[in-house]
Amino acid sequence: MEVKTYTKQEKLKMLDVMLSKLLKDIQEKKNFTPFLEVSDEYSGYTISVGESLGDELVGGLFQKEGFSKFEKYVTIAEVVRLLKKGDKGGMSEDGGSLWVMLEADRFEYGIDLFFPEKKGDGLCGVFVRLRPERELVTSERTGTPGSGAEANKPGEGVAEYRVWKHN
């Protein structure tokens, strides 16, 4: 089996195409099912629903459980706004992931897209909705916010959505 190696610019272009398609599909369908196209049976989510990260976590697998829990805390409009207006300046050094961020309505939104070397498509990584005033600790694995290492000030609400891939 031949494995193609992509340049950082090729990966960025492919991830940008994936973001555009995801945006278009979410807008047309008016639901989160387009996330299923960039996930597998192991892709899932974790939502922090308490006053601060760690108070209460809700999670599940998309293909097994769907989006009903996620839809309680995050709206289609929030995801569309992030995909349309987010800053795509957060490409990792090796081009393996792209972090898109947006601050709006006293929240910081972000989505992290991964590009596995052995696969030609991008994968949805992490979607977060956090208070921008939080104290941030970066993830050791990706070095990006929203990877489960945030600590929020007491009394701040958080909704976090994480998709992960197991290879």
Coordinates of C-alpha atoms in Angstrom, one line a residue:
M1 CA 0.0 0.0 0.0
E2 CA 1.4 3.4 -1.0
V3 CA 1.1 6.2 1.4
K4 CA 1.1 9.7 -0.1
T5 CA 2.9 12.5 1.8
Y6 CA 1.2 15.9 1.7
T7 CA 2.9 19.2 2.1
K8 CA 1.7 21.6 4.8
Q9 CA 0.1 23.8 2.1
E10 CA -1.7 20.8 0.6
K11 CA -3.0 19.8 4.0
L12 CA -4.2 23.3 4.7
K13 CA -6.0 23.5 1.4
M14 CA -7.7 20.1 2.1
L15 CA -8.7 21.1 5.6
D16 CA -10.1 24.3 4.3
V17 CA -12.2 22.4 1.7
M18 CA -13.4 20.1 4.5
L19 CA -14.4 23.1 6.6
S20 CA -16.3 24.7 3.7
K21 CA -18.2 21.4 2.9
L22 CA -19.0 21.0 6.6
L23 CA -20.4 24.5 6.8
K24 CA -22.5 24.1 3.6
D25 CA -23.9 20.7 4.8
I26 CA -24.7 22.0 8.3
Q27 CA -26.5 25.0 6.8
E28 CA -28.5 23.0 4.3
K29 CA -29.5 20.2 6.7
K30 CA -29.9 22.5 9.7
N31 CA -28.5 19.8 12.0
F32 CA -25.2 18.3 13.2
T33 CA -25.4 15.1 11.1
P34 CA -22.6 16.3 8.7
F35 CA -20.2 15.7 11.5
L36 CA -20.9 12.0 11.0
E37 CA -19.1 12.2 7.6
V38 CA -15.8 13.2 9.3
S39 CA -16.1 10.6 12.1
D40 CA -15.9 6.9 12.6
E41 CA -17.5 4.4 15.1
Y42 CA -15.0 5.6 17.7
S43 CA -15.6 9.3 17.3
G44 CA -17.5 10.9 20.1
Y45 CA -18.0 14.0 22.3
T46 CA -17.6 15.2 25.8
I47 CA -19.7 18.2 27.0
S48 CA -19.0 20.0 30.2
V49 CA -22.4 21.2 31.4
G50 CA -21.5 22.5 34.9
E51 CA -20.5 25.9 36.2
S52 CA -16.8 25.1 35.6
L53 CA -14.9 22.4 33.7
G54 CA -15.1 19.1 35.6
D55 CA -18.4 19.8 37.5
E56 CA -20.4 17.6 35.2
L57 CA -19.4 15.9 31.9
V58 CA -21.8 14.4 29.4
G59 CA -20.4 12.3 26.5
G60 CA -21.2 9.8 23.8
L61 CA -20.4 8.3 20.4
F62 CA -21.9 10.0 17.4
Q63 CA -22.7 6.9 15.3
K64 CA -24.1 5.1 18.3
E65 CA -25.9 7.9 20.2
G66 CA -26.4 10.8 17.9
F67 CA -26.4 14.5 18.8
S68 CA -29.3 14.9 21.3
K69 CA -27.1 15.7 24.3
F70 CA -24.9 18.0 22.3
E71 CA -27.9 19.9 20.9
K72 CA -29.0 20.8 24.4
Y73 CA -25.9 23.0 24.9
V74 CA -24.7 24.2 21.5
T75 CA -26.7 25.6 18.6
I76 CA -26.4 25.3 14.9
A77 CA -26.0 29.1 14.7
E78 CA -22.9 28.9 17.0
V79 CA -21.3 26.3 14.9
V80 CA -22.1 28.1 11.6
R81 CA -20.8 31.4 13.0
L82 CA -17.5 29.7 14.0
L83 CA -17.1 28.0 10.6
K84 CA -17.9 31.2 8.7
K85 CA -16.0 33.8 10.8
G86 CA -13.4 31.8 12.7
D87 CA -9.7 32.7 12.4
K88 CA -7.9 29.9 10.6
G89 CA -4.4 31.0 11.9
G90 CA -3.7 28.0 14.1
M91 CA -1.9 25.4 11.8
S92 CA 0.4 23.1 13.6
E93 CA 4.1 23.1 12.6
D94 CA 3.9 19.8 10.8
G95 CA 0.5 20.7 9.2
G96 CA -1.2 17.9 11.0
S97 CA -3.9 20.0 12.5
L98 CA -5.7 23.3 12.1
W99 CA -7.2 25.3 15.0
V100 CA -10.0 27.7 14.0
M101 CA -11.1 30.2 16.7
L102 CA -13.7 32.9 17.2
E103 CA -14.6 35.1 20.2
A104 CA -18.3 36.3 20.2
D105 CA -21.0 36.9 22.8
R106 CA -18.6 36.5 25.7
F107 CA -17.6 33.1 24.5
E108 CA -14.5 31.7 22.8
Y109 CA -15.3 29.1 20.2
G110 CA -12.9 26.7 18.5
I111 CA -12.7 23.7 16.3
D112 CA -9.6 21.6 15.8
L113 CA -9.3 19.5 12.6
F114 CA -6.7 16.8 12.3
F115 CA -5.1 15.4 9.2
P116 CA -3.9 11.8 9.8
E117 CA -0.8 11.0 7.7
K118 CA -2.2 7.7 6.4
K119 CA -5.5 9.0 5.3
G120 CA -6.3 11.5 2.6
D121 CA -9.1 13.3 4.4
G122 CA -9.2 15.6 7.4
L123 CA -11.0 14.6 10.6
C124 CA -13.0 16.8 12.9
G125 CA -11.1 17.1 16.1
V126 CA -12.3 19.4 18.9
F127 CA -15.2 21.8 19.1
V128 CA -15.2 24.0 22.2
R129 CA -17.3 26.9 23.6
L130 CA -15.6 28.4 26.6
R131 CA -15.5 31.7 28.5
P132 CA -12.5 33.7 27.2
E133 CA -11.6 34.8 30.7
R134 CA -10.7 31.2 31.6
E135 CA -7.2 30.2 32.8
L136 CA -5.8 28.1 29.9
V137 CA -3.5 25.1 30.1
T138 CA -2.5 23.6 26.7
S139 CA -2.8 19.9 25.8
E140 CA 0.4 17.9 25.7
R141 CA -0.8 15.9 22.7
T142 CA -1.9 18.7 20.4
G143 CA -0.8 21.9 22.2
T144 CA -4.2 23.4 21.5
P145 CA -6.9 24.8 23.7
G146 CA -10.1 22.8 24.1
S147 CA -8.3 19.5 24.6
G148 CA -9.6 18.9 28.1
A149 CA -7.0 20.8 30.1
E150 CA -8.9 24.1 30.7
A151 CA -9.6 25.4 34.1
N152 CA -12.3 28.0 34.4
K153 CA -13.0 30.7 37.0
P154 CA -15.7 29.7 39.4
G155 CA -19.2 30.5 38.1
E156 CA -18.4 30.5 34.4
G157 CA -20.4 28.1 32.2
V158 CA -18.8 25.9 29.6
A159 CA -20.1 23.7 26.8
E160 CA -17.3 21.6 25.3
Y161 CA -17.6 19.1 22.4
R162 CA -14.7 16.8 21.5
V163 CA -14.4 14.3 18.7
W164 CA -11.6 11.8 18.8
K165 CA -10.3 9.2 16.5
H166 CA -8.8 5.9 17.4
N167 CA -6.5 4.4 14.8

